[in-house]
PDB file of C-alpha atoms in Angstrom:
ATOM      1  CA  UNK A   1       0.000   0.000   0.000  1.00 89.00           C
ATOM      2  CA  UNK A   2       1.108   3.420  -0.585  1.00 94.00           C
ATOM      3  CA  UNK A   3      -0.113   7.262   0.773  1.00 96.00           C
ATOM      4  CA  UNK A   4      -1.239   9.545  -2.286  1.00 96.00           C
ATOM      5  CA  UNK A   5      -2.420  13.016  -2.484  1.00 96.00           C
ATOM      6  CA  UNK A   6      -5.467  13.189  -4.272  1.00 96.00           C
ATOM      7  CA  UNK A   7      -6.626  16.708  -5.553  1.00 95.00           C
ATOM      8  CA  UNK A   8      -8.113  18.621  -8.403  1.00 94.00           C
ATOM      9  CA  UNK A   9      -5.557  20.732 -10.672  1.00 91.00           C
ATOM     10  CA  UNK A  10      -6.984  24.114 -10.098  1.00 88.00           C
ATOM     11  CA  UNK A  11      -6.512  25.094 -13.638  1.00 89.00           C
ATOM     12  CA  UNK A  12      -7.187  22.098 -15.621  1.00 89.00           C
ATOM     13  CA  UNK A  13      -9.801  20.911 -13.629  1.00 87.00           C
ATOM     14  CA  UNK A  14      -8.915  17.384 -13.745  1.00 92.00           C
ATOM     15  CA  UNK A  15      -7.898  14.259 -11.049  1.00 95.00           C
ATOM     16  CA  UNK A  16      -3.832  15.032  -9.880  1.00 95.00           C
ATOM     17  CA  UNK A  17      -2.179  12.585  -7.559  1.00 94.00           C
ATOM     18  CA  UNK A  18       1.149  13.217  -5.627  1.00 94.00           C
ATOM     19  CA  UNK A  19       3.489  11.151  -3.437  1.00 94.00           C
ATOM     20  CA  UNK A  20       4.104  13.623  -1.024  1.00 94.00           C
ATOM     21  CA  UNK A  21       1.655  16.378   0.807  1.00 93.00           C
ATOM     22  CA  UNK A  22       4.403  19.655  -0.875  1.00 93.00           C
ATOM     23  CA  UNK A  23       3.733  17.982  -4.004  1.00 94.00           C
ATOM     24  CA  UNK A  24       0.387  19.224  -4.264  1.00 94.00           C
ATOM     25  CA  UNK A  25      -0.095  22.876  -5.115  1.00 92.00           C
ATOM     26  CA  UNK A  26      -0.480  25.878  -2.582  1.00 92.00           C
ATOM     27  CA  UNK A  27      -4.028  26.217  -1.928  1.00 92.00           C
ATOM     28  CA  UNK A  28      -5.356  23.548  -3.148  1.00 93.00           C
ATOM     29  CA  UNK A  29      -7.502  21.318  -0.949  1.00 92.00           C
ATOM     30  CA  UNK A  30      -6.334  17.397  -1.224  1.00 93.00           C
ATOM     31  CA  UNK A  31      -7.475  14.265   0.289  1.00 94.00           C
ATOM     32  CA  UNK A  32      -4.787  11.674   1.600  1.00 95.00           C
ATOM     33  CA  UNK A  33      -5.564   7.636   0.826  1.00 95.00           C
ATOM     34  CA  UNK A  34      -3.949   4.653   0.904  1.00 94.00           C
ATOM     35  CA  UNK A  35      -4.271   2.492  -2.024  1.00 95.00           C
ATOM     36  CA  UNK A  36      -2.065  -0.460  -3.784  1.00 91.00           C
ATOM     37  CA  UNK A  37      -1.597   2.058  -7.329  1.00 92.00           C
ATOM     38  CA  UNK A  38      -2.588   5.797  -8.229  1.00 92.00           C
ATOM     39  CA  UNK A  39      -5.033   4.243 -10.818  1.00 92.00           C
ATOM     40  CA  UNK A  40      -6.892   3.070  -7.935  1.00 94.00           C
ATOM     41  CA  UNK A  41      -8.063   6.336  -7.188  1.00 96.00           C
ATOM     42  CA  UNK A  42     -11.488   8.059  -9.600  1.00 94.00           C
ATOM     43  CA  UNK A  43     -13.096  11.217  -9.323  1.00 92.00           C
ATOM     44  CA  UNK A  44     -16.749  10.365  -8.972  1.00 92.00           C
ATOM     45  CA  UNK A  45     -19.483  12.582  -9.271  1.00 90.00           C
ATOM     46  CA  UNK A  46     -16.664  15.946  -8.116  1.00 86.00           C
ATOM     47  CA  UNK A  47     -16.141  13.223  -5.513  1.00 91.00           C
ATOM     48  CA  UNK A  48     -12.500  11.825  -5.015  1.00 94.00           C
ATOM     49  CA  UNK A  49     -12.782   8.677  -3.777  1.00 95.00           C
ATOM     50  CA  UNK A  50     -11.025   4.498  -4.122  1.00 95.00           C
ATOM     51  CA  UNK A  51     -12.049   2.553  -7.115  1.00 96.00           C
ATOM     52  CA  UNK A  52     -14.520  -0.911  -5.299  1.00 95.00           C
ATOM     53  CA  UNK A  53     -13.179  -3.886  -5.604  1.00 94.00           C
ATOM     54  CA  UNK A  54     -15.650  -4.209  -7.804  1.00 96.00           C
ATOM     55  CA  UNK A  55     -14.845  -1.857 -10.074  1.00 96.00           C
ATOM     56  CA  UNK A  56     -11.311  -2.989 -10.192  1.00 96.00           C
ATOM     57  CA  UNK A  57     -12.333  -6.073 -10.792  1.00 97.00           C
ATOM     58  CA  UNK A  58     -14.397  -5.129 -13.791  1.00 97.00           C
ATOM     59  CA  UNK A  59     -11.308  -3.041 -15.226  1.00 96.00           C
ATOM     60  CA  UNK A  60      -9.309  -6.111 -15.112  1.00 96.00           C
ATOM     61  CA  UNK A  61     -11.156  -8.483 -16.733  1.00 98.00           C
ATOM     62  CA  UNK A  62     -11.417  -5.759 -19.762  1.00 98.00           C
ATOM     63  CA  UNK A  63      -7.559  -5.484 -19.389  1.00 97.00           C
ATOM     64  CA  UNK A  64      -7.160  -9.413 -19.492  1.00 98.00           C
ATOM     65  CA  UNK A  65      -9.898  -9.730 -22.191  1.00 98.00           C
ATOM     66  CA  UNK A  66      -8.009  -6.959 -24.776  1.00 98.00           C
ATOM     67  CA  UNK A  67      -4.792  -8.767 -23.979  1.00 98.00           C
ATOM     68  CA  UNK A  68      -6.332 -12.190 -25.108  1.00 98.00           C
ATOM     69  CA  UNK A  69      -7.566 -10.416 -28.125  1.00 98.00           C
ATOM     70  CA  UNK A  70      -4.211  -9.659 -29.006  1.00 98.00           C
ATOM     71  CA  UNK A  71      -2.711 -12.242 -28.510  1.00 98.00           C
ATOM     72  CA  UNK A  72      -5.310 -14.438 -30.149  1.00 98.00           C
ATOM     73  CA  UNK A  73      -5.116 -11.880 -33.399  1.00 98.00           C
ATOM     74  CA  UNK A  74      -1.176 -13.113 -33.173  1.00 98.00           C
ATOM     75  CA  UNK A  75      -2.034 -16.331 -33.299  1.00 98.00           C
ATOM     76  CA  UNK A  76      -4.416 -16.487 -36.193  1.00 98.00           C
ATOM     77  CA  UNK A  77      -2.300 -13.984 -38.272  1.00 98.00           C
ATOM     78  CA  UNK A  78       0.068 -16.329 -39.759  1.00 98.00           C
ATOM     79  CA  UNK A  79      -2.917 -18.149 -41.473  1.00 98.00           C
ATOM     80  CA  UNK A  80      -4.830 -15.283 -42.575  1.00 98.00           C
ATOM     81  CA  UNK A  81      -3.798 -15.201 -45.699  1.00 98.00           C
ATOM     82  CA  UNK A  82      -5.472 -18.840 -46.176  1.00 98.00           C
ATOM     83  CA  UNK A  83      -8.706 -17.313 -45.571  1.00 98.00           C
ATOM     84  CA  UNK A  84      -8.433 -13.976 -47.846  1.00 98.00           C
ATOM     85  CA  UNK A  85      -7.589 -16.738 -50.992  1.00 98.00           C
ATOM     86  CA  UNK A  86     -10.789 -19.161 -49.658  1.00 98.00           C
ATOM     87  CA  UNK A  87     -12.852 -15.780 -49.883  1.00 98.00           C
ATOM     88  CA  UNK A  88     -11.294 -14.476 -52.788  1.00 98.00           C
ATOM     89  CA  UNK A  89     -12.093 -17.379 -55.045  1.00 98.00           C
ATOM     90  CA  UNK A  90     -15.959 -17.858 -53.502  1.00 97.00           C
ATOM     91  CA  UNK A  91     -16.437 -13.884 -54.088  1.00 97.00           C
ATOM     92  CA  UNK A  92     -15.274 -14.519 -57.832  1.00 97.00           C
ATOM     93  CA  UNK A  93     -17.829 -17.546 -57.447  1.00 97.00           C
ATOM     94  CA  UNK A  94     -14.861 -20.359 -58.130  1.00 97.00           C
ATOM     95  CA  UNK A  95     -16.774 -22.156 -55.527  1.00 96.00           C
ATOM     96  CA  UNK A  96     -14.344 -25.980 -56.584  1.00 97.00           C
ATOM     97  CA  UNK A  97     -11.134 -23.579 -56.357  1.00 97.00           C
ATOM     98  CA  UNK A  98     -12.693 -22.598 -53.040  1.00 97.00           C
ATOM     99  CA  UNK A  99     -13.581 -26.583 -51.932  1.00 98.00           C
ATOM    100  CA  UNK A 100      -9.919 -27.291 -53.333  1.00 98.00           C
ATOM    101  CA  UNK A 101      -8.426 -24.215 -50.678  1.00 98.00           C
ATOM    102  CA  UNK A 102     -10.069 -25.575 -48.254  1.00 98.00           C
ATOM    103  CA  UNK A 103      -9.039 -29.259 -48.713  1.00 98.00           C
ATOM    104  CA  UNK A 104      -5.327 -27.835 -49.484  1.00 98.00           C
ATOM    105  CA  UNK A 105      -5.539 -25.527 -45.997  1.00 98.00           C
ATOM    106  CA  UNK A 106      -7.860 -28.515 -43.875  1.00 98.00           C
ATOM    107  CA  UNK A 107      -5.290 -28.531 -41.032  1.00 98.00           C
ATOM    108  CA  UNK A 108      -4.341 -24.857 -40.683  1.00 98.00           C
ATOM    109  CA  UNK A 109      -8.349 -24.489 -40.764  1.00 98.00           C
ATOM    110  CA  UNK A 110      -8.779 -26.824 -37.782  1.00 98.00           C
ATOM    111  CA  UNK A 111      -6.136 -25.198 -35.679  1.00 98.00           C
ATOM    112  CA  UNK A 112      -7.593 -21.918 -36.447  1.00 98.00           C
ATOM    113  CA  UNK A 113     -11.540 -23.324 -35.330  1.00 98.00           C
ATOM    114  CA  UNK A 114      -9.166 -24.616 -32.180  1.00 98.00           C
ATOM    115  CA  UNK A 115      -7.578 -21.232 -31.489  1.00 98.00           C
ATOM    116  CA  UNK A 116     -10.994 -19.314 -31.937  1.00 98.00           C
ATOM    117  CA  UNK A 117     -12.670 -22.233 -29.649  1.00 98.00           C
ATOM    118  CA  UNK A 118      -9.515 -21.900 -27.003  1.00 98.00           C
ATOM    119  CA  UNK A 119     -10.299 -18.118 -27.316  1.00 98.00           C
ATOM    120  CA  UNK A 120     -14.009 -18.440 -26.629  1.00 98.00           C
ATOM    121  CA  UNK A 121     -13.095 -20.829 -23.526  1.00 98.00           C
ATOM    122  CA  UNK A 122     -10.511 -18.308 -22.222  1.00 98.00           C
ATOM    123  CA  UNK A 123     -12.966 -15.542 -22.238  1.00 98.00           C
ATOM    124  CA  UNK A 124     -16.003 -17.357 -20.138  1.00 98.00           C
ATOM    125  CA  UNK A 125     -12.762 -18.130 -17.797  1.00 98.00           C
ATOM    126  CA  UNK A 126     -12.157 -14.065 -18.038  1.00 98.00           C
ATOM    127  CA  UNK A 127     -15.588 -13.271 -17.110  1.00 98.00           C
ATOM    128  CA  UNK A 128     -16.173 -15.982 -14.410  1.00 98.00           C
ATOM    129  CA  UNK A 129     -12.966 -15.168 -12.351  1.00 98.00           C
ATOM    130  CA  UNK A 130     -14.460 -13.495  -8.945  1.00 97.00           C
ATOM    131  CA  UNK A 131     -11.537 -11.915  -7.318  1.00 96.00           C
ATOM    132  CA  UNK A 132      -8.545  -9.876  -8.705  1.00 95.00           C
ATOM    133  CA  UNK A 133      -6.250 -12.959  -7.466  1.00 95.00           C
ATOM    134  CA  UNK A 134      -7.949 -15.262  -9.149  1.00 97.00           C
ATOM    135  CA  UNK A 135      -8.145 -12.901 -12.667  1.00 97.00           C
ATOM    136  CA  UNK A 136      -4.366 -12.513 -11.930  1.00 95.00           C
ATOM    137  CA  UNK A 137      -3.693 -16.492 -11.437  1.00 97.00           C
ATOM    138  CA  UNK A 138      -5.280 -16.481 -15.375  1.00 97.00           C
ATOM    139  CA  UNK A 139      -2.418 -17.456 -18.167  1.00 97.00           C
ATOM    140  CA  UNK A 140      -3.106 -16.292 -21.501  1.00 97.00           C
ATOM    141  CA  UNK A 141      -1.176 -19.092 -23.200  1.00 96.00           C
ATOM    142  CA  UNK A 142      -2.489 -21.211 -25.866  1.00 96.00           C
ATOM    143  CA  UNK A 143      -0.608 -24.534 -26.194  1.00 88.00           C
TER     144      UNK A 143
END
C-alpha cells in the first residue's frame, strides 16, 4: 500500500495525484488515501474517492480480455492469408477452387476453429474469475 495526495488541478480541472503532501499545489484542498496504485483512485461525481473492488475487478477483466484479443489476433495472423484466398475465389464464385483451398488448408483451418474455440473458452474463464487474485492467477497461453 502506498499514501497519495489526491486533488483537483486548479486550472485544468482534472484528477492530480502526488506522493508527497508539498507535491500538491499551494491552496489547493487534497485528500490523503492509501491504495495499492494511483489508478486506484477516480473522481466520482466531483467526488475523489477508491475505485470498489468491484470496479477494479471489472477493469481487469477488460484489461485481461483486450490482452487475449491480441494475442489471439497473433495467433491467427500467420494463417490469414489462407482465408483472404478461400474468400477471394468464392467472391469470384470459383466455388471448386474454393472446396480445393479448403481441402489444401484442412489442417491450418482446424487449428484456427481450435484457437478461436480456445479463445471463446478463455474468455467465459475471463468473465467468471471473482476476485482480482484469481483474474491474476489467469495465463493467456495457448498450447
Amino acid at each position: 500500500m502506498m499514501k497519495v495526495y489526491t486533488f483537483i488541478h486548479p486550472d485544468l480541472k482534472t484528477l492530480c495525484c502526488a506522493l508527497l503532501p508539498e507535491a500538491v499545489p499551494p491552496n489547493v484542498e487534497y485528500v490523503e488515501l492509501e491504495v495499492e496504485s494511483p489508478n486506484d483512485i477516480i473522481l466520482d461525481n466531483g467526488q475523489i474517492r477508491v475505485k470498489t473492488e468491484a470496479e477494479k475487478l471489472a477493469e481487469e477483466k477488460q484489461k485481461k480480455l483486450a490482452e487475449l484479443k491480441r494475442y489471439t489476433a497473433s495467433l491467427l495472423e500467420p494463417t490469414d492469408y489462407i482465408i483472404i484466398k478461400i474468400a477471394e475465389a468464392e467472391a469470384r464464385k470459383e466455388l471448386l477452387e474454393a472446396e480445393k483451398l479448403k481441402h489444401k488448408y484442412a489442417t491450418q483451418l482446424q487449428q484456427r476453429q481450435a484457437i478461436r474455440q480456445w479463445n471463446e473458452e478463455m474468455k467465459q474463464i475471463i468473465q467468471n474469475a471473482k476476485t482480482l487474485e484469481e483474474l491474476r492467477r489467469i495465463e493467456i497461453r495457448y498450447v
